[in-house]
mmCIF file with all atom_site columns, C-alpha atoms in Angstrom:
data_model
loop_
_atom_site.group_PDB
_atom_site.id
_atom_site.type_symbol
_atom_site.label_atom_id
_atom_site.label_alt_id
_atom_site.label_comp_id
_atom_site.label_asym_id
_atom_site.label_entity_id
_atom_site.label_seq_id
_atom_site.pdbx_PDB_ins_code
_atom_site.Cartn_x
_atom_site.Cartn_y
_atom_site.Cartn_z
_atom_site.occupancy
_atom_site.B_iso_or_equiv
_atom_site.pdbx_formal_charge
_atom_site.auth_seq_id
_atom_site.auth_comp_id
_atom_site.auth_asym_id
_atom_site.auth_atom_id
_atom_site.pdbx_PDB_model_num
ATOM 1   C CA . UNK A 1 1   ? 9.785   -54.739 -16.889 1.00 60.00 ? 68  UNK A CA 1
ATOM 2   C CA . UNK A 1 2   ? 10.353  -51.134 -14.899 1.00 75.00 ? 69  UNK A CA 1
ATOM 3   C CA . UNK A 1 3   ? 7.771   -48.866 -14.996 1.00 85.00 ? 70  UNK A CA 1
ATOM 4   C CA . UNK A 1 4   ? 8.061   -45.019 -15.975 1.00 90.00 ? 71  UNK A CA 1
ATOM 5   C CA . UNK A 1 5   ? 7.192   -42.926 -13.287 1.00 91.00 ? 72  UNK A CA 1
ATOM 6   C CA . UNK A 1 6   ? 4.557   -40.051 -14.638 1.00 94.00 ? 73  UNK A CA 1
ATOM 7   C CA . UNK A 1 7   ? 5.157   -38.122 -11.190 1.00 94.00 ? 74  UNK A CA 1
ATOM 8   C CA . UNK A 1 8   ? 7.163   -38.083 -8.192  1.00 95.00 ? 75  UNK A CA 1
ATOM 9   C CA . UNK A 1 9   ? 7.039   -35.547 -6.072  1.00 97.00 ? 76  UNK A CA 1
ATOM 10  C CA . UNK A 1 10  ? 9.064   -35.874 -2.882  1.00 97.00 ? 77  UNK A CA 1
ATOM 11  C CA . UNK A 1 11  ? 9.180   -33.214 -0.226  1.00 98.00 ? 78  UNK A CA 1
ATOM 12  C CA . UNK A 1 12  ? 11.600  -33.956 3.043   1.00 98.00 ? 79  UNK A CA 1
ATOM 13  C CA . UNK A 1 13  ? 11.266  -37.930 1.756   1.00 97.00 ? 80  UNK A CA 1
ATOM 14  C CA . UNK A 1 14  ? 13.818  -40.154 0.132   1.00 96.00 ? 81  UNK A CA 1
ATOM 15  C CA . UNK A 1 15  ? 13.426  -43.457 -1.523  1.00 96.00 ? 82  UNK A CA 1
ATOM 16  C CA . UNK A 1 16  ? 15.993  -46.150 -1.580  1.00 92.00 ? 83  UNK A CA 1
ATOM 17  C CA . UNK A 1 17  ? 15.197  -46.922 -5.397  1.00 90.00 ? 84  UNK A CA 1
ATOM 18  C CA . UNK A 1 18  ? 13.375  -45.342 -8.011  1.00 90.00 ? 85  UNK A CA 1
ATOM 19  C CA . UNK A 1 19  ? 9.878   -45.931 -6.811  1.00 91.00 ? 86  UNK A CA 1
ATOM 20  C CA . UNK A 1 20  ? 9.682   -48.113 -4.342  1.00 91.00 ? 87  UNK A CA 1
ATOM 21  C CA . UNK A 1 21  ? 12.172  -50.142 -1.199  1.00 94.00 ? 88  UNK A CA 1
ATOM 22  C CA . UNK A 1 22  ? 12.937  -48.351 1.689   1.00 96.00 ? 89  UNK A CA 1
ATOM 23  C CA . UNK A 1 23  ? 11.857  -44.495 2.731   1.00 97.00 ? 90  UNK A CA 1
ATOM 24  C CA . UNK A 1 24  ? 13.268  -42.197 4.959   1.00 98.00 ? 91  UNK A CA 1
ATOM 25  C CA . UNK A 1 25  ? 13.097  -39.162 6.073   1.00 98.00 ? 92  UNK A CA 1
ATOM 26  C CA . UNK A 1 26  ? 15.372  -36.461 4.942   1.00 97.00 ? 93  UNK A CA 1
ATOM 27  C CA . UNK A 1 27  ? 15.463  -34.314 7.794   1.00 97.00 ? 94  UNK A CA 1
ATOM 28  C CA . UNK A 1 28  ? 17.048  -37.084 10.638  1.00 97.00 ? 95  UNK A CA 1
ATOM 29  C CA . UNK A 1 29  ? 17.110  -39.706 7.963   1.00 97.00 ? 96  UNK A CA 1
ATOM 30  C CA . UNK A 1 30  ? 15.573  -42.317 10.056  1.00 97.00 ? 97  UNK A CA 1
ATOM 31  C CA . UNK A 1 31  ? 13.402  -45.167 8.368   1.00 97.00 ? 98  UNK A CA 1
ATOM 32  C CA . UNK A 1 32  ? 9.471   -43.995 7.828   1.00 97.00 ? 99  UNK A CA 1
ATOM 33  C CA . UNK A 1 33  ? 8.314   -46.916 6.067   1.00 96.00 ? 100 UNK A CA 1
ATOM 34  C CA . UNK A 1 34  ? 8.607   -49.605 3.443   1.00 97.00 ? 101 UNK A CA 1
ATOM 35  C CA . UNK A 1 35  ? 6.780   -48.854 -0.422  1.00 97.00 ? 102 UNK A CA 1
ATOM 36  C CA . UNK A 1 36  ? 6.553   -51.896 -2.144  1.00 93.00 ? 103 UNK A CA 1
ATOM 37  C CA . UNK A 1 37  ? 8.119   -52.190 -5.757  1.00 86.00 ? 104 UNK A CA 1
ATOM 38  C CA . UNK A 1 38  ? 5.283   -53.470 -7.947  1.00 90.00 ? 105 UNK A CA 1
ATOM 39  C CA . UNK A 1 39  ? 1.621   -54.259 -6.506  1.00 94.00 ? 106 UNK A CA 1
ATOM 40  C CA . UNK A 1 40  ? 0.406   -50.227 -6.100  1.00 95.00 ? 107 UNK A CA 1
ATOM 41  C CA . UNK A 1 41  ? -0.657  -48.043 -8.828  1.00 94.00 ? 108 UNK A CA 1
ATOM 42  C CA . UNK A 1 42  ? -0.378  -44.470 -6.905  1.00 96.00 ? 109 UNK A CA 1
ATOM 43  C CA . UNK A 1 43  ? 0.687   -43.050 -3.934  1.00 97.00 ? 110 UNK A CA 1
ATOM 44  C CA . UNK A 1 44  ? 0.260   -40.157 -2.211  1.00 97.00 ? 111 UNK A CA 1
ATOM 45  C CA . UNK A 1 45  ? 1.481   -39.735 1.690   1.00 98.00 ? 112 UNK A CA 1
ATOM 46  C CA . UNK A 1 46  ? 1.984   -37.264 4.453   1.00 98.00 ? 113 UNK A CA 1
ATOM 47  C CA . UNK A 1 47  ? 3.114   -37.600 7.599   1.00 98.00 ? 114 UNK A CA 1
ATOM 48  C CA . UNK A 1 48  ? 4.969   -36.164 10.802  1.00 97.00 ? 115 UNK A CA 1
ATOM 49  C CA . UNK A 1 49  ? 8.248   -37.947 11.668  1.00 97.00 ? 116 UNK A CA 1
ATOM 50  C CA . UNK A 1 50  ? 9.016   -38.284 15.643  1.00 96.00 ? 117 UNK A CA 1
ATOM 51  C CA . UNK A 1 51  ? 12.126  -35.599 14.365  1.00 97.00 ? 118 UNK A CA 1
ATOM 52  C CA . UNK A 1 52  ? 9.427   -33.092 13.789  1.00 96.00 ? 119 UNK A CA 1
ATOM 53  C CA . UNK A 1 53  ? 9.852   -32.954 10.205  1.00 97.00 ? 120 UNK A CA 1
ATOM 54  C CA . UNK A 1 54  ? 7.093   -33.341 8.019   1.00 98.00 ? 121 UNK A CA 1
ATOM 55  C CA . UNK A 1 55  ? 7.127   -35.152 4.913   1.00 98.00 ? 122 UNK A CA 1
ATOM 56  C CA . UNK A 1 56  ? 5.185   -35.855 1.048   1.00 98.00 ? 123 UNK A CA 1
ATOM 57  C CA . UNK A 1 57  ? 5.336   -38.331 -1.379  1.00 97.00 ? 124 UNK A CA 1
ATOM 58  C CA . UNK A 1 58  ? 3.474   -38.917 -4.402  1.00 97.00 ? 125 UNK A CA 1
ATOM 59  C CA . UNK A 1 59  ? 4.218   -41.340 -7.016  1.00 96.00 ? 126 UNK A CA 1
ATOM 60  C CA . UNK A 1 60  ? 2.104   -42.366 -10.083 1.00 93.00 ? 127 UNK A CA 1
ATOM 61  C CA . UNK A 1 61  ? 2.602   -43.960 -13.201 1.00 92.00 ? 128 UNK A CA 1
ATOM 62  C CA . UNK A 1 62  ? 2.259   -43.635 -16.980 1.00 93.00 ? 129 UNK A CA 1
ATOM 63  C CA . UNK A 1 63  ? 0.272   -46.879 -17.292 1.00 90.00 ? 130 UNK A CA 1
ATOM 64  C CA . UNK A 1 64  ? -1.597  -46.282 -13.645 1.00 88.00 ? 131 UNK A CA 1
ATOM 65  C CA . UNK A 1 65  ? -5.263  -46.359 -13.773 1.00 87.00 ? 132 UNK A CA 1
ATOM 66  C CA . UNK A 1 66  ? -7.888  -44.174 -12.354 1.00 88.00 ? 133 UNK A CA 1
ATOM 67  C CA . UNK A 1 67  ? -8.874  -46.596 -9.010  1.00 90.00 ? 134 UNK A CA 1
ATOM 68  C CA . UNK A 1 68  ? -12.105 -46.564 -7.234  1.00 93.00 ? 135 UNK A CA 1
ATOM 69  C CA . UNK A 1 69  ? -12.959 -46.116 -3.862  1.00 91.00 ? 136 UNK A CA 1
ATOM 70  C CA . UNK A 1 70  ? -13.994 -49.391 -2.051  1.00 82.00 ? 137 UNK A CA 1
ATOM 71  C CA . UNK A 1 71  ? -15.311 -49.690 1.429   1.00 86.00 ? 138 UNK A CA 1
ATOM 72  C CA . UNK A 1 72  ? -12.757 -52.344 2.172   1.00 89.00 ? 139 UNK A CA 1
ATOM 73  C CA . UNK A 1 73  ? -10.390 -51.759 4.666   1.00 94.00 ? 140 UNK A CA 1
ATOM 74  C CA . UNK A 1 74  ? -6.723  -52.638 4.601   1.00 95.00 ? 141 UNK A CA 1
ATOM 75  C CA . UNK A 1 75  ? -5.213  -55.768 6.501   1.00 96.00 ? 142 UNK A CA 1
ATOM 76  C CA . UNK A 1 76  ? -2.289  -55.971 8.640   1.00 95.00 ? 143 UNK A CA 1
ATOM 77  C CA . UNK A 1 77  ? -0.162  -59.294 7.672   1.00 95.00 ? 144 UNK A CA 1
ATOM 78  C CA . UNK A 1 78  ? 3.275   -59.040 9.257   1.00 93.00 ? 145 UNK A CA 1
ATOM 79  C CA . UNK A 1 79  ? 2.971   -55.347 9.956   1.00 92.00 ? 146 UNK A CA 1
ATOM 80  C CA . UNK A 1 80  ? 2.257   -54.677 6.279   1.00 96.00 ? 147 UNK A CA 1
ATOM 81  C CA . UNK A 1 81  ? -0.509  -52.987 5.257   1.00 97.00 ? 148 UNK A CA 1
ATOM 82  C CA . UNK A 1 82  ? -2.304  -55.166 2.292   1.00 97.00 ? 149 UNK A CA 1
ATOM 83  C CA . UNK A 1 83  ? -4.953  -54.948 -0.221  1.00 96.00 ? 150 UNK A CA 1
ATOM 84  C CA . UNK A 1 84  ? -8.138  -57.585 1.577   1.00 96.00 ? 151 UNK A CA 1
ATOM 85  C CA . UNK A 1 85  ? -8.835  -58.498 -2.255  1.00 93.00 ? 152 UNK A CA 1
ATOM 86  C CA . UNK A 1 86  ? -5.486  -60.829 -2.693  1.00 93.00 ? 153 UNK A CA 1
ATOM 87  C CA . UNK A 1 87  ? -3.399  -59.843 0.014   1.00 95.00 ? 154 UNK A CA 1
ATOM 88  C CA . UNK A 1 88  ? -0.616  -58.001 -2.174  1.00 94.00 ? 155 UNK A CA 1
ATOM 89  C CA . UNK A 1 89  ? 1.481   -56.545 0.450   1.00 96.00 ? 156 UNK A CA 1
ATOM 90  C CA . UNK A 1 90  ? 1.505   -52.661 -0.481  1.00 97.00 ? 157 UNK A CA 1
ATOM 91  C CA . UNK A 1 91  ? 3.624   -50.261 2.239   1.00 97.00 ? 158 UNK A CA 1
ATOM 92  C CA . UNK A 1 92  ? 4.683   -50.751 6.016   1.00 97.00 ? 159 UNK A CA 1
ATOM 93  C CA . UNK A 1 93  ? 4.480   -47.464 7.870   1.00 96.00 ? 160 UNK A CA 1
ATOM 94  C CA . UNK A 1 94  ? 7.182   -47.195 10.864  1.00 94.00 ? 161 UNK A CA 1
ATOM 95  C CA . UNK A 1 95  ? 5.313   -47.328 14.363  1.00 88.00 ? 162 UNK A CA 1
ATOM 96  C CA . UNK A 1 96  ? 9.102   -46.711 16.135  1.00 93.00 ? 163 UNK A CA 1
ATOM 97  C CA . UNK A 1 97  ? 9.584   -43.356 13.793  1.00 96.00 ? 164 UNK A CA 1
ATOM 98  C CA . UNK A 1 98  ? 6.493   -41.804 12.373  1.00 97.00 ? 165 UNK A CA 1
ATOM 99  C CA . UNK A 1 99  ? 4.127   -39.978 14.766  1.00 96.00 ? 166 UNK A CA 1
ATOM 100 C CA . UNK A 1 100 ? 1.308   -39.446 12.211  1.00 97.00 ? 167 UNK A CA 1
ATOM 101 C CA . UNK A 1 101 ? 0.179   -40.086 8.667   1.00 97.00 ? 168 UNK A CA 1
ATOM 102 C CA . UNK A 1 102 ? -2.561  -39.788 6.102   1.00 97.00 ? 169 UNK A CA 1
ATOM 103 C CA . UNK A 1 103 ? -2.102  -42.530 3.504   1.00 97.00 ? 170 UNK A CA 1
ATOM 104 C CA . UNK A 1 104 ? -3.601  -42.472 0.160   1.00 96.00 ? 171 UNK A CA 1
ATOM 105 C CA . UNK A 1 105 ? -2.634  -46.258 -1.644  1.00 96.00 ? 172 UNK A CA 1
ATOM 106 C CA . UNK A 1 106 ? -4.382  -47.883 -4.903  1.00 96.00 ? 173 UNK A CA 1
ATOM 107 C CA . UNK A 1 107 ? -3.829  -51.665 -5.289  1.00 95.00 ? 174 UNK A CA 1
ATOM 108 C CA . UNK A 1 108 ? -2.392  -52.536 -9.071  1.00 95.00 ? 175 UNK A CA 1
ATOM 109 C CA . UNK A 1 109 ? -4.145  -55.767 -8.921  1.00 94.00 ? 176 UNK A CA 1
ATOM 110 C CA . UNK A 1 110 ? -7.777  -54.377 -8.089  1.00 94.00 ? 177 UNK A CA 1
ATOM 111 C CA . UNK A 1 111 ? -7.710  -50.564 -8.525  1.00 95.00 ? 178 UNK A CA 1
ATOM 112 C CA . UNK A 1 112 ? -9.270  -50.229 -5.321  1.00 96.00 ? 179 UNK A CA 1
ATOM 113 C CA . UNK A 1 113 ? -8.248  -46.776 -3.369  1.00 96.00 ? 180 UNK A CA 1
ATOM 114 C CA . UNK A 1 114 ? -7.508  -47.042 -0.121  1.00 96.00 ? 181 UNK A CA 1
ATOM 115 C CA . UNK A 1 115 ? -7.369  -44.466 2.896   1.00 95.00 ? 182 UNK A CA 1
ATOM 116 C CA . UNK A 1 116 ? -5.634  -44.739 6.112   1.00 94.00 ? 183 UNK A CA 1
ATOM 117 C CA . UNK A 1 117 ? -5.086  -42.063 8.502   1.00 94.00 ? 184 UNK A CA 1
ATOM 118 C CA . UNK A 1 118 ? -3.008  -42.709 11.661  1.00 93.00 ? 185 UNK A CA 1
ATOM 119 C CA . UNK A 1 119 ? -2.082  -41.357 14.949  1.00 93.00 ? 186 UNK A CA 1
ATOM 120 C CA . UNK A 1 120 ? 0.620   -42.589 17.259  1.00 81.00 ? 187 UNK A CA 1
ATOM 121 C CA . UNK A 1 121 ? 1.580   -41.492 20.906  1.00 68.00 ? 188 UNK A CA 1
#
């Protein structure tokens, strides 16, 4: 069953679907990452694309949960970032196209919040 989006703000960002598949920036519309469809609860990202644009995207739900801030970090399994609880894939950030990022992800499964910031040369 879809869920209903309760926000989605996107600012120089475009998703291939309705909340989740492939993003891209808007600006040189290169790919910046991958969202997957159904294991997060709320996202909220910024980042620098190597085109110099900068980009937002937040996306919650009408059933999302308030998460919790573990101490966990995320794993890397196929260059995927995952929840460590049951290794739900959750995004994939482009090394080749995004020079910098602060991620903000929470797992469906666990409600666990988790932080990544990122900078790449």
């Amino acid at each position: 069953m879809a869920r209903v989006l309760k926000h989605k703000e996107l600012v120089n960002t475009r998703l291939a679907t309705n909340y989740g598949g492939w993003m891209y920036c808007t600006n040189c519309n290169k790919n910046i990452g991958y969202l997957c469809y159904v294991t997060y609860d709320c996202l909220k990202l910024q980042y620098e694309c190597n085109c110099g644009s900068k980009g937002e995207a937040f996306l919650d739900f009408v059933d999302s949960k308030t998460g919790t801030n573990g101490d966990q970090e995320l794993i890397t399994i196929k260059n995927r970032y995952c929840c460590p609880s049951d290794t739900s894939p959750l995004i994939t950030i482009s090394d080749k196209n995004v020079k910098q990022y602060n991620l903000e992800i929470t797992c469906k499964a666990c409600g666990t919040i988790f932080h990544k910031d990122e900078t790449r040369e």
